[in-house]
CSV table of C-alpha atoms in Angstrom, one decimal:
chain,number,residue,atom,x,y,z
A,1,ALA,CA,-19.3,-3.1,1.0
A,2,TYR,CA,-22.2,-4.1,-1.2
A,3,ALA,CA,-21.6,-6.5,-4.1
A,4,ASP,CA,-22.2,-9.9,-5.5
A,5,TRP,CA,-19.2,-11.5,-3.8
A,6,SER,CA,-19.7,-14.8,-5.7
A,7,ALA,CA,-18.8,-13.0,-8.9
A,8,ASP,CA,-15.1,-13.4,-10.0
A,9,VAL,CA,-14.7,-9.7,-10.6
A,10,ASN,CA,-15.5,-9.0,-6.9
A,11,ALA,CA,-14.0,-12.0,-5.3
A,12,GLY,CA,-10.5,-10.7,-5.5
A,13,TYR,CA,-11.4,-7.8,-3.1
A,14,ARG,CA,-12.9,-10.0,-0.4
A,15,GLY,CA,-9.7,-10.8,1.5
A,16,GLN,CA,-8.6,-7.2,1.6
A,17,LEU,CA,-11.9,-5.9,2.8
A,18,VAL,CA,-12.3,-8.6,5.5
A,19,ALA,CA,-8.7,-7.9,6.7
A,20,ARG,CA,-9.8,-4.2,7.2
A,21,ALA,CA,-13.0,-5.2,9.2
A,22,VAL,CA,-15.3,-4.1,6.4
A,23,ASP,CA,-18.8,-5.7,6.6
A,24,LEU,CA,-19.6,-7.5,3.3
A,25,VAL,CA,-23.2,-7.4,2.2
A,26,GLN,CA,-24.1,-10.0,-0.4
A,27,LEU,CA,-26.2,-8.8,-3.3
A,28,PHE,CA,-27.4,-11.5,-5.6
A,29,PRO,CA,-27.2,-11.2,-9.4
A,30,ALA,CA,-28.5,-8.1,-11.1
A,31,ALA,CA,-31.6,-9.9,-12.4
A,32,ALA,CA,-33.0,-9.8,-8.9
A,33,TYR,CA,-32.0,-6.3,-7.9
A,34,GLY,CA,-31.8,-4.2,-11.1
A,35,LYS,CA,-29.0,-2.0,-12.3
A,36,ASN,CA,-28.7,0.2,-9.2
A,37,GLY,CA,-29.4,-2.4,-6.6
A,38,ALA,CA,-26.3,-1.7,-4.6
A,39,ASP,CA,-26.9,2.0,-4.6
A,40,ILE,CA,-30.5,1.6,-3.4
A,41,ARG,CA,-29.6,-1.0,-0.7
A,42,LEU,CA,-26.7,1.2,0.6
A,43,ALA,CA,-28.9,4.3,0.8
A,44,VAL,CA,-31.7,2.4,2.6
A,45,ASP,CA,-29.3,1.0,5.2
A,46,ALA,CA,-27.6,4.4,5.7
A,47,VAL,CA,-30.9,6.1,6.4
A,48,GLU,CA,-32.0,3.3,8.7
A,49,ASP,CA,-28.8,3.6,10.7
A,50,MET,CA,-29.4,7.3,11.2
A,51,PHE,CA,-32.7,6.6,12.9
A,52,ARG,CA,-31.3,3.6,14.9
A,53,LEU,CA,-28.1,5.3,16.0
A,54,PRO,CA,-28.7,8.9,17.3
A,55,ASP,CA,-25.0,9.2,18.2
A,56,LEU,CA,-24.0,9.0,14.6
A,57,THR,CA,-22.9,12.5,13.7
A,58,HIS,CA,-21.0,12.2,10.4
A,59,VAL,CA,-21.7,10.4,7.1
A,60,VAL,CA,-18.9,9.8,4.6
A,61,ILE,CA,-20.0,9.1,1.0
A,62,VAL,CA,-17.1,7.8,-1.1
A,63,ALA,CA,-18.5,8.2,-4.6
A,64,GLY,CA,-18.7,10.6,-7.5
A,65,ASP,CA,-22.1,9.5,-8.8
A,66,SER,CA,-24.9,12.0,-8.8
A,67,ASP,CA,-27.3,9.2,-7.8
A,68,TYR,CA,-26.1,9.8,-4.2
A,69,ILE,CA,-27.3,13.4,-4.1
A,70,PRO,CA,-30.7,12.5,-2.5
A,71,LEU,CA,-28.8,10.5,0.2
A,72,ALA,CA,-26.5,13.4,1.0
A,73,GLN,CA,-29.5,15.8,1.2
A,74,ARG,CA,-31.5,13.5,3.4
A,75,CYS,CA,-28.5,13.0,5.8
A,76,LYS,CA,-28.2,16.8,6.1
A,77,ARG,CA,-31.9,17.2,6.8
A,78,LEU,CA,-31.5,14.6,9.6
A,79,GLY,CA,-28.8,16.8,11.1
A,80,ARG,CA,-25.7,14.8,10.1
A,81,TYR,CA,-22.5,16.3,8.7
A,82,VAL,CA,-21.9,14.9,5.3
A,83,VAL,CA,-18.4,14.5,3.8
A,84,GLY,CA,-18.0,13.4,0.2
A,85,ILE,CA,-14.8,11.8,-1.2
A,86,GLY,CA,-14.4,11.5,-5.0
A,87,VAL,CA,-11.9,11.3,-7.8
A,88,ALA,CA,-10.8,14.6,-9.5
A,89,GLY,CA,-12.4,15.1,-12.8
A,90,ALA,CA,-14.9,12.2,-12.3
A,91,SER,CA,-17.1,13.5,-9.6
A,92,SER,CA,-20.5,15.2,-9.9
A,93,ARG,CA,-20.4,18.9,-9.1
A,94,ALA,CA,-23.9,18.6,-7.8
A,95,LEU,CA,-22.9,15.9,-5.4
A,96,ALA,CA,-20.1,18.0,-4.1
A,97,ALA,CA,-22.5,20.9,-3.6
A,98,ALA,CA,-24.9,18.6,-1.7
A,99,CYS,CA,-22.2,17.7,0.9
A,100,ASP,CA,-21.0,19.8,3.8
A,101,ASP,CA,-17.4,19.1,2.7
A,102,PHE,CA,-16.0,17.4,-0.4
A,103,VAL,CA,-12.5,16.1,-0.6
A,104,ILE,CA,-10.5,14.8,-3.6
A,105,TYR,CA,-9.3,11.3,-3.0
A,106,ASP,CA,-5.7,12.0,-4.2
A,107,ALA,CA,-5.5,14.8,-1.7
A,108,LEU,CA,-6.1,12.6,1.3
A,109,PRO,CA,-3.1,12.1,3.6
A,110,GLY,CA,-1.3,8.8,3.1
A,111,VAL,CA,-2.6,8.2,-0.4
A,112,PRO,CA,0.5,7.4,-2.6
A,113,ALA,CA,0.8,8.8,-6.0
A,114,LEU,CA,0.2,6.3,-8.7
A,115,GLU,CA,3.3,5.3,-10.7
A,116,PRO,CA,3.0,4.8,-14.4
A,117,ALA,CA,2.6,1.3,-15.5
A,118,PRO,CA,5.7,-0.5,-17.0
A,119,ALA,CA,5.9,-0.6,-20.8
A,120,PRO,CA,4.6,-3.8,-22.3
A,121,ALA,CA,7.1,-6.4,-23.3
A,122,GLU,CA,8.0,-6.8,-27.0
A,123,ALA,CA,6.0,-9.4,-28.9
A,124,GLY,CA,9.1,-11.5,-29.4
A,125,THR,CA,9.8,-11.9,-25.7
A,126,GLU,CA,6.3,-12.8,-24.6
A,127,LYS,CA,5.7,-16.3,-23.4
A,128,ALA,CA,2.9,-18.4,-24.9
A,129,PRO,CA,0.1,-18.9,-22.4
A,130,PRO,CA,0.0,-22.4,-20.8
A,131,LYS,CA,-2.4,-24.8,-22.5
A,132,GLY,CA,-4.7,-27.3,-21.0
A,133,ARG,CA,-7.0,-27.2,-18.0
A,134,ARG,CA,-4.2,-26.9,-15.4
A,135,GLY,CA,-2.8,-23.9,-17.2
A,136,ARG,CA,-6.2,-22.1,-17.3
A,137,ALA,CA,-6.7,-22.8,-13.5
A,138,GLN,CA,-3.3,-21.3,-12.7
A,139,ALA,CA,-3.9,-18.2,-14.8
A,140,ALA,CA,-7.3,-17.6,-13.2
A,141,GLN,CA,-5.8,-17.4,-9.7
A,142,PRO,CA,-4.5,-13.9,-8.8
A,143,GLU,CA,-1.2,-13.6,-7.1
A,144,GLU,CA,-1.5,-12.7,-3.5
A,145,PRO,CA,0.5,-9.6,-2.6
A,146,GLU,CA,3.3,-10.1,-0.1
A,147,PRO,CA,2.6,-8.8,3.4
A,148,PRO,CA,4.1,-5.4,4.0
A,149,ASP,CA,7.2,-5.0,6.1
A,150,PRO,CA,6.0,-4.1,9.7
A,151,GLN,CA,8.7,-1.4,10.1
A,152,ALA,CA,7.9,0.2,6.8
A,153,ALA,CA,4.1,0.0,7.6
A,154,ALA,CA,4.7,1.7,11.0
A,155,THR,CA,6.7,4.5,9.4
A,156,ALA,CA,3.9,5.1,6.8
A,157,LEU,CA,1.3,5.1,9.6
A,158,LEU,CA,3.4,7.6,11.6
A,159,THR,CA,3.7,9.9,8.6
A,160,ARG,CA,0.0,9.8,7.8
A,161,ALA,CA,-0.9,10.5,11.5
A,162,LEU,CA,1.3,13.6,11.5
A,163,GLN,CA,-0.1,14.8,8.2
A,164,ILE,CA,-3.6,14.4,9.5
A,165,GLY,CA,-2.7,16.3,12.7
A,166,LEU,CA,-1.1,19.1,10.7
A,167,GLU,CA,-4.2,19.5,8.6
A,168,LYS,CA,-6.6,19.3,11.6
A,169,ASP,CA,-4.8,21.7,14.0
A,170,ASP,CA,-2.6,23.7,11.6
A,171,VAL,CA,0.4,23.4,13.9
A,172,ASP,CA,3.8,22.0,13.2
A,173,TRP,CA,4.6,20.4,16.6
A,174,LEU,CA,2.2,17.8,18.0
A,175,HIS,CA,2.2,16.0,21.4
A,176,ASN,CA,3.6,12.6,21.0
A,177,SER,CA,0.7,11.2,22.9
A,178,ALA,CA,-1.7,12.7,20.4
A,179,VAL,CA,0.2,11.3,17.5
A,180,LYS,CA,0.2,7.8,19.1
A,181,ALA,CA,-3.6,8.1,19.7
A,182,GLN,CA,-4.1,9.0,16.1
A,183,MET,CA,-2.1,6.1,14.9
A,184,LYS,CA,-4.1,3.7,17.2
A,185,ARG,CA,-7.3,5.1,15.7
A,186,MET,CA,-6.1,4.3,12.2
A,187,ASP,CA,-4.6,1.0,13.1
A,188,PRO,CA,-5.7,-0.5,16.4
A,189,SER,CA,-3.1,-3.2,16.1
A,190,PHE,CA,-0.2,-0.8,16.3
A,191,SER,CA,2.2,-1.4,19.2
A,192,GLU,CA,5.7,0.0,19.4
A,193,LYS,CA,6.6,-2.9,21.7
A,194,SER,CA,5.8,-5.5,19.0
A,195,LEU,CA,8.3,-3.6,16.8
A,196,GLY,CA,11.0,-4.0,19.4
A,197,PHE,CA,10.9,-0.6,21.1
A,198,ARG,CA,10.5,0.0,24.9
A,199,SER,CA,8.5,3.2,24.5
A,200,PHE,CA,6.9,5.3,21.9
A,201,SER,CA,9.6,7.9,22.2
A,202,ASP,CA,12.2,5.2,21.3
A,203,PHE,CA,10.1,4.4,18.3
A,204,LEU,CA,10.1,8.1,17.3
A,205,ARG,CA,13.8,8.4,17.7
A,206,SER,CA,14.3,5.5,15.3
A,207,ARG,CA,12.5,7.5,12.7
A,208,SER,CA,14.8,10.5,12.8
A,209,ASP,CA,14.9,10.6,9.0
A,210,VAL,CA,11.2,11.2,8.9
A,211,VAL,CA,10.4,13.1,12.1
A,212,GLU,CA,11.9,15.6,14.5
A,213,LEU,CA,11.5,15.0,18.3
A,214,ASP,CA,11.7,17.9,20.8
A,215,GLU,CA,12.6,16.7,24.2
A,216,THR,CA,13.6,20.0,25.8
A,217,SER,CA,10.7,19.9,28.2
A,218,THR,CA,8.7,17.3,30.0
A,219,THR,CA,6.1,17.3,27.2
A,220,ARG,CA,7.7,15.7,24.2
A,221,MET,CA,6.7,17.2,20.8
A,222,VAL,CA,7.1,15.7,17.4
A,223,ARG,CA,6.7,17.0,13.8
A,224,LEU,CA,7.5,15.9,10.3
A,225,ARG,CA,10.9,16.9,9.0
A,226,VAL,CA,10.7,20.0,6.8
A,227,ASP,CA,12.0,18.2,3.8
A,228,GLN,CA,9.1,15.6,4.0
């Protein structure tokens, strides 16, 4: 991720990105790099990696800006499969045409639908902002989100893994070993034993409201419930 991480507008994302093992690249203020400094640095690094890493087969561009069209075209000329991901209604059609495949962000498995923001409070019920230096310091610090419940996070991970398997193979029933492998690829820290289950099958049985488990043969199969 490329940004000036010393800027307040970007500092709030540092913890989330580091927790997801994203490499942070420091770009100093715009006066030194110009308006599109991050775009240029990203494109240069991407092309350099394609020459350094011959085993790199796919390039994913998460953007809707037409400035990335030359990057997509160069990646394809170098023999890479280019996937674009953008927001519906805000992505360049030319960029989509330059990619081998283009996916709308909201259509990705596991991306929750955004809920409407709550209505603003009435003027009479609003509290006056705190005064003084201490009040300003407290207001400037963003509230850290509570860590997700491990059981709920595991259920969401399972659901997403099954959705990805369904889209990839176009079959309802998947081998439970393939589902676990997909979950481990998305979250290497996943372990059913750390959640209190002796086996992955026990973990699946505990999610009977989300999945169906077929144990009629030696090969266990699993799928999302039809009403999911």
